[in-house]
Short mmCIF file of C-alpha atoms and ligand atoms in Angstrom, two decimals:
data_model
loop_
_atom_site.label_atom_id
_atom_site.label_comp_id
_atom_site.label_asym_id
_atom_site.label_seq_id
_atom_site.Cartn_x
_atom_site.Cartn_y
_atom_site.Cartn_z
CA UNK A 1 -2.19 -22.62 22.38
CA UNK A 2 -5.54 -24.40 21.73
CA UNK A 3 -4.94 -28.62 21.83
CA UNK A 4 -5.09 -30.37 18.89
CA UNK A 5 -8.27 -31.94 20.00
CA UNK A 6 -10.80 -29.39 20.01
CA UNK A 7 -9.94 -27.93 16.86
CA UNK A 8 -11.79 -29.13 13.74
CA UNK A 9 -11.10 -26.33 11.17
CA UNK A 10 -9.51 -26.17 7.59
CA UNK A 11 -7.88 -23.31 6.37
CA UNK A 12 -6.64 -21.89 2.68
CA UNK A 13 -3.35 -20.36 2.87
CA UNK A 14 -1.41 -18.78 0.38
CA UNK A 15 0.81 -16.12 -0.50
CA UNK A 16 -0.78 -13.06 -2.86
CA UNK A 17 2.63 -12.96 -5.22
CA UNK A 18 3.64 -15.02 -8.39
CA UNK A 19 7.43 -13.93 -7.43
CA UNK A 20 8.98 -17.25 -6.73
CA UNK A 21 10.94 -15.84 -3.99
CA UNK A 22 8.23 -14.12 -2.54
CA UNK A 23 8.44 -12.75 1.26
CA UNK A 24 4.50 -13.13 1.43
CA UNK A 25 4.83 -16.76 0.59
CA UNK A 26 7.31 -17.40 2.90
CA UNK A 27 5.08 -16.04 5.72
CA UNK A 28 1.96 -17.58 4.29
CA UNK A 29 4.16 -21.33 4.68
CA UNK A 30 4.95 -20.07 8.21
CA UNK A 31 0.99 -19.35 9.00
CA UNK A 32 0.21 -22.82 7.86
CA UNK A 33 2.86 -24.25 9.93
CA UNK A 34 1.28 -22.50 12.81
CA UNK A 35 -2.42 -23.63 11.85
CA UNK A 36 -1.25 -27.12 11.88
CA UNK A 37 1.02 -27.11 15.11
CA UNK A 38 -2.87 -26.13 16.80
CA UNK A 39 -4.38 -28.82 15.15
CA UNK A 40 -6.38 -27.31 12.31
CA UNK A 41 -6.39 -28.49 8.48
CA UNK A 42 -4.52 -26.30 5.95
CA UNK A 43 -5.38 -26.15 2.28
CA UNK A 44 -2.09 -25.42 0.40
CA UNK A 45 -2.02 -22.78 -2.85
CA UNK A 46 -0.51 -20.36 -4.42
CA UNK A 47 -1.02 -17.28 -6.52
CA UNK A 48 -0.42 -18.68 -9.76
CA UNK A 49 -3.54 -21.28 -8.74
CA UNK A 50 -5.67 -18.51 -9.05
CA UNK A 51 -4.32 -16.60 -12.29
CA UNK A 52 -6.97 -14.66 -13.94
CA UNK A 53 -7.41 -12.52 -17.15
CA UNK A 54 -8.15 -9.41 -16.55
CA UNK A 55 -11.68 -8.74 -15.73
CA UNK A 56 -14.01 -7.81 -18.76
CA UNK A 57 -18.16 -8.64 -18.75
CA UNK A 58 -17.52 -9.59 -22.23
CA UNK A 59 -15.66 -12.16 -21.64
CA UNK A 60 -17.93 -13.68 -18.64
CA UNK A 61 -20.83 -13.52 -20.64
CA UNK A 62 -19.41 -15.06 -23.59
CA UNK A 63 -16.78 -17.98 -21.83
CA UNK A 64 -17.86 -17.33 -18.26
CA UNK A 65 -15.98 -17.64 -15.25
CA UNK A 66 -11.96 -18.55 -15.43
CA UNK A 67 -10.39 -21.63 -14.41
CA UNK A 68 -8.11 -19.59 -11.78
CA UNK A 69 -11.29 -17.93 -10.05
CA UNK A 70 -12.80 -21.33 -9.97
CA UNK A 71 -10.46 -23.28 -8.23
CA UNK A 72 -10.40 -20.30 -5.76
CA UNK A 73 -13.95 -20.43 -5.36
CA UNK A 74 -13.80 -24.13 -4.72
CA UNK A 75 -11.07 -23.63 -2.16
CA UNK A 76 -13.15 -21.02 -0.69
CA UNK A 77 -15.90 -23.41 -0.15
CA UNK A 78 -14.52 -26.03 1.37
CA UNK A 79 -12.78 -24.61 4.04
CA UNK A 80 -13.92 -23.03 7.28
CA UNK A 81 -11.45 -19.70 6.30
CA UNK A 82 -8.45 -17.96 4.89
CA UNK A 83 -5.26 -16.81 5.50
CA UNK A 84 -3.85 -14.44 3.04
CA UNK A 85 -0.57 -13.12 3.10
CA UNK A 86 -0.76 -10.07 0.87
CA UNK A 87 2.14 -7.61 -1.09
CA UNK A 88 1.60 -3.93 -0.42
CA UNK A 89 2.23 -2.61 -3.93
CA UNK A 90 2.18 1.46 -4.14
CA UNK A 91 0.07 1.52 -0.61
CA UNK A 92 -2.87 -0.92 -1.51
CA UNK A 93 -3.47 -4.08 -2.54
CA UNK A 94 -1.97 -6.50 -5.82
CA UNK A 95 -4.00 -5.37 -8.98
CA UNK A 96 -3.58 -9.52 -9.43
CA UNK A 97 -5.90 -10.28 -5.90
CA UNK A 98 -8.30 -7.73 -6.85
CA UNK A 99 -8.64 -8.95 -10.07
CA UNK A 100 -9.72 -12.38 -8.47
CA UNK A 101 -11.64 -11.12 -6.25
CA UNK A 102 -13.44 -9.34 -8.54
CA UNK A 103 -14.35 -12.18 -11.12
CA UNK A 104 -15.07 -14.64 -7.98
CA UNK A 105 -17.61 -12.21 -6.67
CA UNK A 106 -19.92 -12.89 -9.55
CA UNK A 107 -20.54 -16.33 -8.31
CA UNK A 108 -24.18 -16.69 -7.23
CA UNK A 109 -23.95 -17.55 -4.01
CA UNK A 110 -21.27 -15.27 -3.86
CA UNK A 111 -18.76 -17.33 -1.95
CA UNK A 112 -17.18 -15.09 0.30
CA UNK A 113 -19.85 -13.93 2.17
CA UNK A 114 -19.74 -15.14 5.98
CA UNK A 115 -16.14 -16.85 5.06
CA UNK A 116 -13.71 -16.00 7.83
CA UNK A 117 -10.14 -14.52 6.91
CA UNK A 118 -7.06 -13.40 8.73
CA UNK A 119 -4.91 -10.86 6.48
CA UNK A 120 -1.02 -10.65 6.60
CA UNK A 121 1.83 -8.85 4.81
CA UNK A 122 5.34 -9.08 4.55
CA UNK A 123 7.24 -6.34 2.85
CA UNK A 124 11.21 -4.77 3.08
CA UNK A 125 9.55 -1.62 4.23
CA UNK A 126 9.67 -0.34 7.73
CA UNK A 127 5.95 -0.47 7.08
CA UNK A 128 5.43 -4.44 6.66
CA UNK A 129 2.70 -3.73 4.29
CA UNK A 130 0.05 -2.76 6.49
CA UNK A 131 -1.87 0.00 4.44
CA UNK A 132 -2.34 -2.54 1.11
CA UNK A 133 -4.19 -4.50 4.23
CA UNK A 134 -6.44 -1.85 4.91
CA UNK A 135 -7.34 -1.62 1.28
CA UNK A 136 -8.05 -5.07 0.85
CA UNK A 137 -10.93 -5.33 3.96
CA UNK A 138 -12.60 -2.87 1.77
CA UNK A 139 -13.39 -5.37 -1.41
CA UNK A 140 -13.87 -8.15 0.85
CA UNK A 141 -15.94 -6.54 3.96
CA UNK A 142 -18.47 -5.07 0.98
CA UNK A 143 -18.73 -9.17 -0.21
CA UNK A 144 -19.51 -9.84 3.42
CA UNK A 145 -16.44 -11.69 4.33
CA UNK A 146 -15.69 -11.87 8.62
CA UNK A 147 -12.32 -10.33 8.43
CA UNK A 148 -10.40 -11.11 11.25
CA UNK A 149 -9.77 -7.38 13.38
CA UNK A 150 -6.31 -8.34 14.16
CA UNK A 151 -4.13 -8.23 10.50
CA UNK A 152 -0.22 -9.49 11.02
CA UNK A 153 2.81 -6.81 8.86
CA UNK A 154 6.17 -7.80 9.15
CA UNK A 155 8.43 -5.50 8.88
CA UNK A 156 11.79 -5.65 7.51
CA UNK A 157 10.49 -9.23 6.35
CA UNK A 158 13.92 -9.75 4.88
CA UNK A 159 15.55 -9.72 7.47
CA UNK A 160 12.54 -10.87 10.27
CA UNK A 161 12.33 -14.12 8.55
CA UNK A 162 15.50 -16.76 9.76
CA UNK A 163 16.41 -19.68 7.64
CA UNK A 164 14.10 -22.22 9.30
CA UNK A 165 11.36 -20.30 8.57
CA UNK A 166 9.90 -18.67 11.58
CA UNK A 167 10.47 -15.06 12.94
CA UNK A 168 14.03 -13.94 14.11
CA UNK A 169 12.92 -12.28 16.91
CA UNK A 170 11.13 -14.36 19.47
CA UNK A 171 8.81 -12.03 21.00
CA UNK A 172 7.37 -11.74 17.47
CA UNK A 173 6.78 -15.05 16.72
CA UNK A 174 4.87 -15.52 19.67
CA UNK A 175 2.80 -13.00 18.63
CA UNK A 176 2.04 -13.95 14.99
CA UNK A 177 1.26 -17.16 16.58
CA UNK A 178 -0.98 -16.11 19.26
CA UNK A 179 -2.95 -13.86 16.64
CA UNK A 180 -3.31 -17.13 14.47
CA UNK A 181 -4.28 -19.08 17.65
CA UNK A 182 -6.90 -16.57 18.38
CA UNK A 183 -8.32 -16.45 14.77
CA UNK A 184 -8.60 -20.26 14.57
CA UNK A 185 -10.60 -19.78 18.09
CA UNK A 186 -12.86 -17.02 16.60
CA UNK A 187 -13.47 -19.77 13.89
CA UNK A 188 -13.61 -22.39 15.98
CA UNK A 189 -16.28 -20.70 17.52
CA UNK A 190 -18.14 -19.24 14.54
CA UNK A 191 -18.33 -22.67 13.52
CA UNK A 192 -19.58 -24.75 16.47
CA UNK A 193 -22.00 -21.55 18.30
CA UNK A 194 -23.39 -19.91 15.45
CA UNK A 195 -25.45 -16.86 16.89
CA UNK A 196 -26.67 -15.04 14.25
CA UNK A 197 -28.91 -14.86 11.39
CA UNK A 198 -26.75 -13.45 8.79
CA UNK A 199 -27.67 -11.85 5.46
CA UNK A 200 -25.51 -10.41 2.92
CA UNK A 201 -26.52 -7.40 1.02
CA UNK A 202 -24.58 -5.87 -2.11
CA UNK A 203 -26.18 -1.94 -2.15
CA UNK A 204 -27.72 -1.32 1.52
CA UNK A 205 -30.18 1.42 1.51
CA UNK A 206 -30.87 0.34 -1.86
CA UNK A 207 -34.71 0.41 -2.83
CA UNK A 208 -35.51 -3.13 -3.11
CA UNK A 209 -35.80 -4.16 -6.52
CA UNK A 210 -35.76 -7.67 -7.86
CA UNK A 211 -34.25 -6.72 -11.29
CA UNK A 212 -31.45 -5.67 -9.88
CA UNK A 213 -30.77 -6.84 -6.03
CA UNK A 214 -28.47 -9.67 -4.92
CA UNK A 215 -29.25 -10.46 -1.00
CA UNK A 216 -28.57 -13.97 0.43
CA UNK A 217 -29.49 -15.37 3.59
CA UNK A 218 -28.04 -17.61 5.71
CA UNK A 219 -29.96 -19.51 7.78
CA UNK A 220 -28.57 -21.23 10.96
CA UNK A 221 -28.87 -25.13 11.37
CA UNK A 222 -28.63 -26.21 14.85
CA UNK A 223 -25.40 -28.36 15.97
C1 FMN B 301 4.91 -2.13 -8.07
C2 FMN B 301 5.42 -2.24 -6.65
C3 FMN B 301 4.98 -1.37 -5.70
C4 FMN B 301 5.42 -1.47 -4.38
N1 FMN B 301 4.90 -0.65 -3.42
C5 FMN B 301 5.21 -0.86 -2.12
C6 FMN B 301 4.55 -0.13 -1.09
O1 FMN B 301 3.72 0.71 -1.32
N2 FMN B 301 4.88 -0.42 0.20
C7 FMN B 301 5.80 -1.38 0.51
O2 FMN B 301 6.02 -1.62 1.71
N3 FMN B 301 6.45 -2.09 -0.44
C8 FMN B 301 6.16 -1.85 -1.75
N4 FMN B 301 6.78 -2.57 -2.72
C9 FMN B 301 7.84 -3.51 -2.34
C10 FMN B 301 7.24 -4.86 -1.99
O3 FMN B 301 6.79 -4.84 -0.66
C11 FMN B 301 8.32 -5.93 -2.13
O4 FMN B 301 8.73 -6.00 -3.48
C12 FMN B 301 7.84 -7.25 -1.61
O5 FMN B 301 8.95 -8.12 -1.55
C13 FMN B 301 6.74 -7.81 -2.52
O6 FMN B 301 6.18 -8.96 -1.94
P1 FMN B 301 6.71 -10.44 -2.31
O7 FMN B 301 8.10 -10.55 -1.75
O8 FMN B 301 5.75 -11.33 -1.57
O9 FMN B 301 6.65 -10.62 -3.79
C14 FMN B 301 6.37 -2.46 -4.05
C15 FMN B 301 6.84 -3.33 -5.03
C16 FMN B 301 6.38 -3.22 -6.33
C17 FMN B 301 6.88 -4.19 -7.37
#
């Protein structure tokens, strides 16, 4: 585990349900527990932060961006990364976290492009949720978001999760917490070596066109 000292990054964390009882949010708490046992910052929320109506260009043009997408945006921001634990609903993602992702994409800057997110599910399934995980790197990778290649699916969370809030089975919490350890490192090291001149492109192979092309660069300030 990396010592509290050398780490100096904040993380969002939250849950992808509004069910109160939600397995995702109990293994979104546990994530943050984990983030802050190595040292790193956690930003607290939950789905119900972010609520959304449904996404119509109407509406943006005439009342413009939500409250909900917003305050997700803001969290975004202001963190060094994410940690979503998402529901697998009917083998893909919530049609609630596209929904925000969706309106929060037509920020300009867009603000998940370059942010740095670890994905997780919990589910009753044999499963854990692991295929609605695959479906959401799809929205986010195309916003240019550094998803994390290790994702975490518990499954049988029911049962995997014990009444102090950590994994039954202790060969499996060791692992959730050495992927979150090695995430916060891959951060940690994002952050601090930066390598890379990164740009962010919404239609590559596109004809450049300034009526209709959104590209941002990032440029990279020395430490
Ligand atoms: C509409 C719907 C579709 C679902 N589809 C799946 C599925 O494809 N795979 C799966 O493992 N669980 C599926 N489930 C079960 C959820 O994994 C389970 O309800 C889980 O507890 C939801 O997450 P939460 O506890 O964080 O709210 C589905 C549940 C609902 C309500």
């Amino acid at each position: 585990m990396q010592s509290a000292k050398t780490c100096s990054t904040s993380y969002l964390v939250f849950g992808a349900s509004l069910r109160a009882e939600s397995l995702n949010k109990r293994l979104a708490t546990l994530a943050a527990r984990v983030v802050e046992e190595i040292g790193g910052t956690v930003v607290h929320a939950s789905m119900s932060d972010f609520d959304c109506p449904s996404y119509n260009g109407d509406v943006e043009a005439g009342e413009g961006i939500p409250a909900g997408a917003d305050r997700f945006r803001s969290k975004l921001v202001s963190t060094d990364g994410f940690i979503i634990s998402c529901p697998e609903y009917n083998a893909s993602m919530p049609g609630v976290l596209k929904n925000l992702v969706d309106w929060v994409s037509r920020y300009k800057p867009q603000p998940l492009k370059g942010r740095h997110g670890l994905l997780m599910s919990a589910s009753p399934s044999m499963a854990g949720g692991n295929r609605g995980l695959w479906a959401f790197r799809v929205p986010l990778e195309h916003l240019g978001a550094r998803i994390f290649p290790d994702m975490f699916s518990l499954a049988q969370a029911h049962e995997a999760l014990g009444d102090d809030g950590r994994l039954r089975d202790v060969k499996l919490q060791t692992w959730f917490e050495g992927t979150v350890d090695c995430f916060i490192e891959s951060v940690e090291a994002a952050k601090h070596y930066p390598a890379i001149k990164s740009q962010w492109i919404e239609f590559l192979g596109e004809r450049p066109n300034p009526a209709t092309e959104r590209v941002e660069v990032t440029e990279i300030q020395p430490v």
